[in-house]
Amino acid sequence: MKSQIVSRLHEWGAEAGRMALDLAMPPHCPVTREEVAVSGALSASAWSAAHFIDDPCCRRCGVPFAAEYGVEVECPACIAYPPDFDRARAAVVYDDASHHMIVGFKHGDRTELAAMFGAWMARAGAPMVTKSSILAPIPLHPKRLRSRRFNQSLLLARSVASQLGTGLSIDGLVRRRETPPQKDLSAEARRRNVSGAFGIRNETAQKEVKGAHIVLIDDVLTTGATLSAAARALKRAGAAQVDALVLARVVKGGIGAI
């Protein structure tokens, strides 16, 4: 609870600082640094460079297809190694443009971008999120949270929840142990790294999860190892269905590769 309060105070302080700065200096695009009308908005050139994900895509993991193969078709990766979540959808492809924005969001205190990102994610997730769904951000280990001062997945979850008018579980899902960063690990190493890393906070949280439709919220989907590990913990606790909604996802080979 204390860490959540510190996180909110940090968000409010950062937002107040940005509002004061906007009064003194016009806002700029987070990608191109061109002047824009509203803080956090994209310039025309950045908007045209963003690769938003639409149908057709894999029924399971949401990776975009180059052609329409049918609404129930899954990609080769999901067929070979089915993820533990039921479905996943992403707003944009993780490429140079989105990488720049996400790094600024996570490590540059650009928390005001959560509103724009949440709107993108709400659009991508609207077909699978209902009023009875519960959004659950992927949690950080307390040590990582103290270092970063805020959980980017929680900021995204709050934004999506406000956009779609759905429920939000802030801290029912917890990270039981600290795990090394996934960045330089292979797919198999990523799965081992996060195996057993998540759990349910207490009996109250478990009652909330039982029989529920949970939608995990995270910033980037690479191999899906983290989302699968979290989904396993939620399903063990009795969740009826666990889906995932992320800001960006890696597409091997780029747009139109499948």
PDB file of C-alpha atoms in Angstrom:
ATOM      1  CA  MET A   1       0.000   0.000   0.000  1.00  0.00           C
ATOM      2  CA  LYS A   2       2.813   2.417   0.874  1.00  0.00           C
ATOM      3  CA  SER A   3       4.514   1.786  -2.458  1.00  0.00           C
ATOM      4  CA  GLN A   4       1.226   2.508  -4.281  1.00  0.00           C
ATOM      5  CA  ILE A   5       0.843   5.818  -2.419  1.00  0.00           C
ATOM      6  CA  VAL A   6       4.424   6.806  -3.261  1.00  0.00           C
ATOM      7  CA  SER A   7       3.764   5.892  -6.898  1.00  0.00           C
ATOM      8  CA  ARG A   8       0.634   8.080  -7.052  1.00  0.00           C
ATOM      9  CA  LEU A   9       2.416  11.030  -5.412  1.00  0.00           C
ATOM     10  CA  HIS A  10       5.200  10.703  -7.948  1.00  0.00           C
ATOM     11  CA  GLU A  11       2.657  10.687 -10.800  1.00  0.00           C
ATOM     12  CA  TRP A  12       0.895  13.800  -9.476  1.00  0.00           C
ATOM     13  CA  GLY A  13       4.171  15.638  -8.964  1.00  0.00           C
ATOM     14  CA  ALA A  14       5.401  14.748 -12.436  1.00  0.00           C
ATOM     15  CA  GLU A  15       2.096  15.852 -13.991  1.00  0.00           C
ATOM     16  CA  ALA A  16       2.148  19.184 -12.144  1.00  0.00           C
ATOM     17  CA  GLY A  17       5.695  19.777 -13.329  1.00  0.00           C
ATOM     18  CA  ARG A  18       4.747  19.046 -16.924  1.00  0.00           C
ATOM     19  CA  MET A  19       1.753  21.391 -16.779  1.00  0.00           C
ATOM     20  CA  ALA A  20       3.984  24.195 -15.553  1.00  0.00           C
ATOM     21  CA  LEU A  21       6.491  23.437 -18.295  1.00  0.00           C
ATOM     22  CA  ASP A  22       3.767  23.461 -20.973  1.00  0.00           C
ATOM     23  CA  LEU A  23       2.834  26.979 -19.898  1.00  0.00           C
ATOM     24  CA  ALA A  24       6.411  28.109 -20.417  1.00  0.00           C
ATOM     25  CA  MET A  25       7.235  26.020 -23.494  1.00  0.00           C
ATOM     26  CA  PRO A  26       4.958  24.574 -26.199  1.00  0.00           C
ATOM     27  CA  PRO A  27       4.577  20.758 -26.106  1.00  0.00           C
ATOM     28  CA  HIS A  28       6.488  18.588 -28.540  1.00  0.00           C
ATOM     29  CA  CYS A  29       5.873  15.223 -30.164  1.00  0.00           C
ATOM     30  CA  PRO A  30       7.459  12.433 -28.048  1.00  0.00           C
ATOM     31  CA  VAL A  31       8.927  10.861 -31.204  1.00  0.00           C
ATOM     32  CA  THR A  32       9.941  13.618 -33.633  1.00  0.00           C
ATOM     33  CA  ARG A  33      10.149  16.534 -31.172  1.00  0.00           C
ATOM     34  CA  GLU A  34       8.033  18.624 -33.548  1.00  0.00           C
ATOM     35  CA  GLU A  35       5.759  21.169 -31.921  1.00  0.00           C
ATOM     36  CA  VAL A  36       2.209  19.866 -31.334  1.00  0.00           C
ATOM     37  CA  ALA A  37      -0.987  21.368 -29.968  1.00  0.00           C
ATOM     38  CA  VAL A  38      -1.387  19.096 -26.931  1.00  0.00           C
ATOM     39  CA  SER A  39       1.184  17.508 -24.639  1.00  0.00           C
ATOM     40  CA  GLY A  40       1.642  13.816 -25.443  1.00  0.00           C
ATOM     41  CA  ALA A  41       0.164  14.078 -28.940  1.00  0.00           C
ATOM     42  CA  LEU A  42       1.927  12.726 -32.014  1.00  0.00           C
ATOM     43  CA  SER A  43       3.011  14.873 -34.926  1.00  0.00           C
ATOM     44  CA  ALA A  44       1.628  14.065 -38.368  1.00  0.00           C
ATOM     45  CA  SER A  45       4.874  12.375 -39.410  1.00  0.00           C
ATOM     46  CA  ALA A  46       5.061  10.270 -36.234  1.00  0.00           C
ATOM     47  CA  TRP A  47       1.426   9.262 -36.606  1.00  0.00           C
ATOM     48  CA  SER A  48       2.012   8.078 -40.167  1.00  0.00           C
ATOM     49  CA  ALA A  49       5.043   6.055 -39.014  1.00  0.00           C
ATOM     50  CA  ALA A  50       3.123   4.217 -36.264  1.00  0.00           C
ATOM     51  CA  HIS A  51       2.030   0.684 -37.189  1.00  0.00           C
ATOM     52  CA  PHE A  52      -1.334   0.041 -35.543  1.00  0.00           C
ATOM     53  CA  ILE A  53      -2.497  -3.576 -35.459  1.00  0.00           C
ATOM     54  CA  ASP A  54      -5.860  -4.493 -36.957  1.00  0.00           C
ATOM     55  CA  ASP A  55      -7.466  -7.655 -38.297  1.00  0.00           C
ATOM     56  CA  PRO A  56      -6.522 -10.052 -39.728  1.00  0.00           C
ATOM     57  CA  CYS A  57      -4.485 -11.463 -36.867  1.00  0.00           C
ATOM     58  CA  CYS A  58      -3.870 -14.685 -34.950  1.00  0.00           C
ATOM     59  CA  ARG A  59      -6.952 -15.641 -32.955  1.00  0.00           C
ATOM     60  CA  ARG A  60      -4.779 -16.511 -29.952  1.00  0.00           C
ATOM     61  CA  CYS A  61      -1.859 -14.096 -29.661  1.00  0.00           C
ATOM     62  CA  GLY A  62      -2.976 -11.286 -31.986  1.00  0.00           C
ATOM     63  CA  VAL A  63       0.106 -11.235 -34.217  1.00  0.00           C
ATOM     64  CA  PRO A  64      -0.894  -9.527 -37.489  1.00  0.00           C
ATOM     65  CA  PHE A  65      -1.326 -11.611 -40.631  1.00  0.00           C
ATOM     66  CA  ALA A  66      -0.417 -10.446 -44.135  1.00  0.00           C
ATOM     67  CA  ALA A  67      -3.629 -11.991 -45.507  1.00  0.00           C
ATOM     68  CA  GLU A  68      -7.024 -13.150 -44.253  1.00  0.00           C
ATOM     69  CA  TYR A  69      -6.819 -16.832 -43.280  1.00  0.00           C
ATOM     70  CA  GLY A  70     -10.037 -17.037 -41.252  1.00  0.00           C
ATOM     71  CA  VAL A  71     -11.148 -15.744 -37.861  1.00  0.00           C
ATOM     72  CA  GLU A  72     -10.240 -18.932 -35.979  1.00  0.00           C
ATOM     73  CA  VAL A  73      -6.752 -19.378 -37.455  1.00  0.00           C
ATOM     74  CA  GLU A  74      -3.768 -19.397 -35.095  1.00  0.00           C
ATOM     75  CA  CYS A  75      -0.177 -18.546 -35.997  1.00  0.00           C
ATOM     76  CA  PRO A  76       2.484 -21.305 -36.175  1.00  0.00           C
ATOM     77  CA  ALA A  77       4.032 -20.221 -32.851  1.00  0.00           C
ATOM     78  CA  CYS A  78       0.738 -20.580 -30.962  1.00  0.00           C
ATOM     79  CA  ILE A  79       0.084 -23.963 -32.554  1.00  0.00           C
ATOM     80  CA  ALA A  80       3.549 -25.244 -31.625  1.00  0.00           C
ATOM     81  CA  TYR A  81       3.707 -23.639 -28.148  1.00  0.00           C
ATOM     82  CA  PRO A  82       0.215 -22.629 -26.989  1.00  0.00           C
ATOM     83  CA  PRO A  83       0.384 -19.731 -24.494  1.00  0.00           C
ATOM     84  CA  ASP A  84      -1.338 -20.007 -21.132  1.00  0.00           C
ATOM     85  CA  PHE A  85      -3.466 -16.919 -21.740  1.00  0.00           C
ATOM     86  CA  ASP A  86      -6.592 -17.365 -23.853  1.00  0.00           C
ATOM     87  CA  ARG A  87      -6.155 -14.366 -26.148  1.00  0.00           C
ATOM     88  CA  ALA A  88      -3.829 -11.400 -26.518  1.00  0.00           C
ATOM     89  CA  ARG A  89      -4.214  -8.175 -28.432  1.00  0.00           C
ATOM     90  CA  ALA A  90      -1.806  -5.281 -28.966  1.00  0.00           C
ATOM     91  CA  ALA A  91      -2.301  -1.704 -30.094  1.00  0.00           C
ATOM     92  CA  VAL A  92       0.865  -1.241 -32.155  1.00  0.00           C
ATOM     93  CA  VAL A  93       3.867  -3.098 -33.522  1.00  0.00           C
ATOM     94  CA  TYR A  94       7.005  -2.749 -31.417  1.00  0.00           C
ATOM     95  CA  ASP A  95       9.369  -0.966 -33.810  1.00  0.00           C
ATOM     96  CA  ASP A  96      11.728   2.015 -33.744  1.00  0.00           C
ATOM     97  CA  ALA A  97       8.917   4.570 -33.361  1.00  0.00           C
ATOM     98  CA  SER A  98       7.043   2.773 -30.575  1.00  0.00           C
ATOM     99  CA  HIS A  99      10.310   1.771 -28.863  1.00  0.00           C
ATOM    100  CA  HIS A 100      11.273   5.434 -28.547  1.00  0.00           C
ATOM    101  CA  MET A 101       7.930   6.322 -26.984  1.00  0.00           C
ATOM    102  CA  ILE A 102       7.838   3.364 -24.606  1.00  0.00           C
ATOM    103  CA  VAL A 103      11.388   3.941 -23.370  1.00  0.00           C
ATOM    104  CA  GLY A 104      10.508   7.563 -22.665  1.00  0.00           C
ATOM    105  CA  PHE A 105       7.351   6.449 -20.866  1.00  0.00           C
ATOM    106  CA  LYS A 106       9.067   3.822 -18.700  1.00  0.00           C
ATOM    107  CA  HIS A 107      12.451   5.393 -18.044  1.00  0.00           C
ATOM    108  CA  GLY A 108      12.023   9.077 -18.876  1.00  0.00           C
ATOM    109  CA  ASP A 109       9.117   9.861 -16.543  1.00  0.00           C
ATOM    110  CA  ARG A 110       6.831  10.604 -19.508  1.00  0.00           C
ATOM    111  CA  THR A 111       3.841   9.317 -17.558  1.00  0.00           C
ATOM    112  CA  GLU A 112       1.500  11.730 -19.364  1.00  0.00           C
ATOM    113  CA  LEU A 113       1.749   9.389 -22.362  1.00  0.00           C
ATOM    114  CA  ALA A 114      -0.367   6.836 -20.477  1.00  0.00           C
ATOM    115  CA  ALA A 115      -3.562   8.637 -21.534  1.00  0.00           C
ATOM    116  CA  MET A 116      -2.716   8.406 -25.249  1.00  0.00           C
ATOM    117  CA  PHE A 117      -1.441   4.830 -24.957  1.00  0.00           C
ATOM    118  CA  GLY A 118      -4.536   3.821 -22.990  1.00  0.00           C
ATOM    119  CA  ALA A 119      -6.774   5.127 -25.763  1.00  0.00           C
ATOM    120  CA  TRP A 120      -4.853   3.048 -28.324  1.00  0.00           C
ATOM    121  CA  MET A 121      -5.106  -0.039 -26.131  1.00  0.00           C
ATOM    122  CA  ALA A 122      -8.814   0.504 -25.462  1.00  0.00           C
ATOM    123  CA  ARG A 123      -9.430   0.513 -29.208  1.00  0.00           C
ATOM    124  CA  ALA A 124      -7.460  -2.734 -29.638  1.00  0.00           C
ATOM    125  CA  GLY A 125      -9.038  -4.451 -26.646  1.00  0.00           C
ATOM    126  CA  ALA A 126     -12.648  -3.297 -26.998  1.00  0.00           C
ATOM    127  CA  PRO A 127     -13.826  -6.483 -28.782  1.00  0.00           C
ATOM    128  CA  MET A 128     -12.683  -8.735 -25.913  1.00  0.00           C
ATOM    129  CA  VAL A 129     -13.223  -6.520 -22.839  1.00  0.00           C
ATOM    130  CA  THR A 130     -16.677  -6.300 -21.277  1.00  0.00           C
ATOM    131  CA  LYS A 131     -18.074  -4.315 -18.364  1.00  0.00           C
ATOM    132  CA  SER A 132     -17.660  -7.388 -16.158  1.00  0.00           C
ATOM    133  CA  SER A 133     -13.982  -7.896 -17.080  1.00  0.00           C
ATOM    134  CA  ILE A 134     -11.301  -7.090 -14.518  1.00  0.00           C
ATOM    135  CA  LEU A 135      -8.082  -5.451 -15.703  1.00  0.00           C
ATOM    136  CA  ALA A 136      -4.953  -6.614 -13.862  1.00  0.00           C
ATOM    137  CA  PRO A 137      -1.592  -4.926 -14.500  1.00  0.00           C
ATOM    138  CA  ILE A 138       1.520  -7.081 -14.562  1.00  0.00           C
ATOM    139  CA  PRO A 139       3.117  -6.240 -11.202  1.00  0.00           C
ATOM    140  CA  LEU A 140       6.684  -5.184 -10.546  1.00  0.00           C
ATOM    141  CA  HIS A 141       8.675  -6.692  -7.699  1.00  0.00           C
ATOM    142  CA  PRO A 142       8.721  -4.196  -4.769  1.00  0.00           C
ATOM    143  CA  LYS A 143      12.461  -3.667  -5.221  1.00  0.00           C
ATOM    144  CA  ARG A 144      12.000  -2.788  -8.915  1.00  0.00           C
ATOM    145  CA  LEU A 145       9.040  -0.550  -8.061  1.00  0.00           C
ATOM    146  CA  ARG A 146      11.127   1.414  -5.553  1.00  0.00           C
ATOM    147  CA  SER A 147      13.798   1.901  -8.188  1.00  0.00           C
ATOM    148  CA  ARG A 148      11.445   2.952 -10.999  1.00  0.00           C
ATOM    149  CA  ARG A 149       8.968   4.713  -8.668  1.00  0.00           C
ATOM    150  CA  PHE A 150       5.915   3.714 -10.719  1.00  0.00           C
ATOM    151  CA  ASN A 151       4.581   0.656 -12.507  1.00  0.00           C
ATOM    152  CA  GLN A 152       4.018   1.514 -16.171  1.00  0.00           C
ATOM    153  CA  SER A 153       1.549  -1.373 -16.528  1.00  0.00           C
ATOM    154  CA  LEU A 154      -0.586   0.049 -13.724  1.00  0.00           C
ATOM    155  CA  LEU A 155      -0.681   3.469 -15.404  1.00  0.00           C
ATOM    156  CA  LEU A 156      -1.796   1.827 -18.648  1.00  0.00           C
ATOM    157  CA  ALA A 157      -4.410  -0.270 -16.827  1.00  0.00           C
ATOM    158  CA  ARG A 158      -5.895   2.819 -15.159  1.00  0.00           C
ATOM    159  CA  SER A 159      -6.097   4.580 -18.497  1.00  0.00           C
ATOM    160  CA  VAL A 160      -7.731   1.623 -20.262  1.00  0.00           C
ATOM    161  CA  ALA A 161     -10.179   1.106 -17.403  1.00  0.00           C
ATOM    162  CA  SER A 162     -11.284   4.735 -17.592  1.00  0.00           C
ATOM    163  CA  GLN A 163     -11.678   4.477 -21.373  1.00  0.00           C
ATOM    164  CA  LEU A 164     -13.734   1.268 -21.310  1.00  0.00           C
ATOM    165  CA  GLY A 165     -15.493   1.693 -17.964  1.00  0.00           C
ATOM    166  CA  THR A 166     -14.412  -1.671 -16.634  1.00  0.00           C
ATOM    167  CA  GLY A 167     -13.123  -2.985 -13.299  1.00  0.00           C
ATOM    168  CA  LEU A 168      -9.504  -2.697 -12.171  1.00  0.00           C
ATOM    169  CA  SER A 169      -7.586  -4.867  -9.700  1.00  0.00           C
ATOM    170  CA  ILE A 170      -4.581  -2.798  -8.671  1.00  0.00           C
ATOM    171  CA  ASP A 171      -2.639  -5.255  -6.546  1.00  0.00           C
ATOM    172  CA  GLY A 172      -4.448  -8.605  -6.454  1.00  0.00           C
ATOM    173  CA  LEU A 173      -1.777 -10.163  -8.663  1.00  0.00           C
ATOM    174  CA  VAL A 174       1.683  -9.945  -7.098  1.00  0.00           C
ATOM    175  CA  ARG A 175       5.234 -10.786  -8.124  1.00  0.00           C
ATOM    176  CA  ARG A 176       6.490 -13.239  -5.533  1.00  0.00           C
ATOM    177  CA  ARG A 177      10.164 -13.085  -6.434  1.00  0.00           C
ATOM    178  CA  GLU A 178      12.501 -10.723  -8.193  1.00  0.00           C
ATOM    179  CA  THR A 179      13.488 -11.850 -11.682  1.00  0.00           C
ATOM    180  CA  PRO A 180      16.366 -10.673 -13.881  1.00  0.00           C
ATOM    181  CA  PRO A 181      15.414  -8.542 -16.914  1.00  0.00           C
ATOM    182  CA  GLN A 182      14.117 -10.601 -19.837  1.00  0.00           C
ATOM    183  CA  LYS A 183      15.694  -8.436 -22.536  1.00  0.00           C
ATOM    184  CA  ASP A 184      18.672 -10.603 -23.518  1.00  0.00           C
ATOM    185  CA  LEU A 185      17.173 -14.033 -22.770  1.00  0.00           C
ATOM    186  CA  SER A 186      16.049 -16.667 -25.252  1.00  0.00           C
ATOM    187  CA  ALA A 187      12.398 -17.704 -25.389  1.00  0.00           C
ATOM    188  CA  GLU A 188      13.044 -20.793 -23.265  1.00  0.00           C
ATOM    189  CA  ALA A 189      15.167 -18.845 -20.786  1.00  0.00           C
ATOM    190  CA  ARG A 190      12.394 -16.273 -20.489  1.00  0.00           C
ATOM    191  CA  ARG A 191       9.890 -19.014 -19.604  1.00  0.00           C
ATOM    192  CA  ARG A 192      12.213 -20.422 -16.932  1.00  0.00           C
ATOM    193  CA  ASN A 193      12.991 -16.955 -15.604  1.00  0.00           C
ATOM    194  CA  VAL A 194       9.370 -16.091 -14.785  1.00  0.00           C
ATOM    195  CA  SER A 195       8.130 -19.587 -13.912  1.00  0.00           C
ATOM    196  CA  GLY A 196       6.396 -19.381 -10.536  1.00  0.00           C
ATOM    197  CA  ALA A 197       7.122 -15.656 -10.216  1.00  0.00           C
ATOM    198  CA  PHE A 198       3.477 -14.602  -9.764  1.00  0.00           C
ATOM    199  CA  GLY A 199       0.827 -15.297  -7.173  1.00  0.00           C
ATOM    200  CA  ILE A 200      -2.386 -13.956  -5.649  1.00  0.00           C
ATOM    201  CA  ARG A 201      -1.993 -11.521  -2.763  1.00  0.00           C
ATOM    202  CA  ASN A 202      -4.509 -12.928  -0.282  1.00  0.00           C
ATOM    203  CA  GLU A 203      -7.888 -14.637   0.143  1.00  0.00           C
ATOM    204  CA  THR A 204      -9.776 -11.442  -0.678  1.00  0.00           C
ATOM    205  CA  ALA A 205      -7.971 -11.175  -4.011  1.00  0.00           C
ATOM    206  CA  GLN A 206      -8.550 -14.873  -4.673  1.00  0.00           C
ATOM    207  CA  LYS A 207     -12.301 -14.432  -4.182  1.00  0.00           C
ATOM    208  CA  GLU A 208     -12.237 -11.578  -6.701  1.00  0.00           C
ATOM    209  CA  VAL A 209     -10.379 -13.733  -9.233  1.00  0.00           C
ATOM    210  CA  LYS A 210     -12.488 -16.891  -8.906  1.00  0.00           C
ATOM    211  CA  GLY A 211     -14.777 -17.290 -11.901  1.00  0.00           C
ATOM    212  CA  ALA A 212     -13.768 -13.915 -13.339  1.00  0.00           C
ATOM    213  CA  HIS A 213     -12.633 -12.777 -16.757  1.00  0.00           C
ATOM    214  CA  ILE A 214      -9.220 -11.223 -16.139  1.00  0.00           C
ATOM    215  CA  VAL A 215      -7.449  -9.076 -18.719  1.00  0.00           C
ATOM    216  CA  LEU A 216      -3.738  -8.731 -18.038  1.00  0.00           C
ATOM    217  CA  ILE A 217      -2.222  -5.346 -18.932  1.00  0.00           C
ATOM    218  CA  ASP A 218       1.421  -4.868 -19.917  1.00  0.00           C
ATOM    219  CA  ASP A 219       3.527  -2.604 -22.087  1.00  0.00           C
ATOM    220  CA  VAL A 220       5.282  -5.013 -24.498  1.00  0.00           C
ATOM    221  CA  LEU A 221       4.663  -8.604 -25.595  1.00  0.00           C
ATOM    222  CA  THR A 222       7.813 -10.315 -26.884  1.00  0.00           C
ATOM    223  CA  THR A 223       7.516 -14.080 -26.419  1.00  0.00           C
ATOM    224  CA  GLY A 224       4.513 -14.006 -24.069  1.00  0.00           C
ATOM    225  CA  ALA A 225       6.438 -15.731 -21.272  1.00  0.00           C
ATOM    226  CA  THR A 226       5.573 -13.145 -18.610  1.00  0.00           C
ATOM    227  CA  LEU A 227       1.899 -13.022 -19.574  1.00  0.00           C
ATOM    228  CA  SER A 228       1.700 -16.827 -19.607  1.00  0.00           C
ATOM    229  CA  ALA A 229       3.272 -17.070 -16.149  1.00  0.00           C
ATOM    230  CA  ALA A 230       0.799 -14.535 -14.774  1.00  0.00           C
ATOM    231  CA  ALA A 231      -2.100 -16.298 -16.514  1.00  0.00           C
ATOM    232  CA  ARG A 232      -1.130 -19.624 -14.894  1.00  0.00           C
ATOM    233  CA  ALA A 233      -1.222 -18.032 -11.447  1.00  0.00           C
ATOM    234  CA  LEU A 234      -4.651 -16.523 -12.108  1.00  0.00           C
ATOM    235  CA  LYS A 235      -6.085 -19.752 -13.498  1.00  0.00           C
ATOM    236  CA  ARG A 236      -4.770 -21.710 -10.511  1.00  0.00           C
ATOM    237  CA  ALA A 237      -6.698 -19.216  -8.382  1.00  0.00           C
ATOM    238  CA  GLY A 238      -9.889 -20.019 -10.296  1.00  0.00           C
ATOM    239  CA  ALA A 239     -10.087 -17.369 -13.044  1.00  0.00           C
ATOM    240  CA  ALA A 240     -12.535 -18.492 -15.735  1.00  0.00           C
ATOM    241  CA  GLN A 241     -10.642 -16.798 -18.568  1.00  0.00           C
ATOM    242  CA  VAL A 242      -7.417 -14.825 -18.789  1.00  0.00           C
ATOM    243  CA  ASP A 243      -6.723 -12.580 -21.756  1.00  0.00           C
ATOM    244  CA  ALA A 244      -3.975 -10.030 -22.297  1.00  0.00           C
ATOM    245  CA  LEU A 245      -3.915  -6.511 -23.672  1.00  0.00           C
ATOM    246  CA  VAL A 246      -0.595  -4.800 -24.357  1.00  0.00           C
ATOM    247  CA  LEU A 247       0.561  -1.530 -25.809  1.00  0.00           C
ATOM    248  CA  ALA A 248       3.005  -3.048 -28.315  1.00  0.00           C
ATOM    249  CA  ARG A 249       4.111  -6.438 -29.517  1.00  0.00           C
ATOM    250  CA  VAL A 250       7.181  -7.724 -31.282  1.00  0.00           C
ATOM    251  CA  VAL A 251       6.489  -9.022 -34.808  1.00  0.00           C
ATOM    252  CA  LYS A 252       9.337 -11.190 -36.040  1.00  0.00           C
ATOM    253  CA  GLY A 253      10.204 -10.318 -39.604  1.00  0.00           C
ATOM    254  CA  GLY A 254       8.190  -7.099 -39.456  1.00  0.00           C
ATOM    255  CA  ILE A 255       4.767  -6.195 -40.797  1.00  0.00           C
ATOM    256  CA  GLY A 256       3.311  -8.765 -43.169  1.00  0.00           C
ATOM    257  CA  ALA A 257       5.744 -11.517 -42.200  1.00  0.00           C
ATOM    258  CA  ILE A 258       3.031 -14.145 -41.606  1.00  0.00           C
TER     259      ILE A 258
END
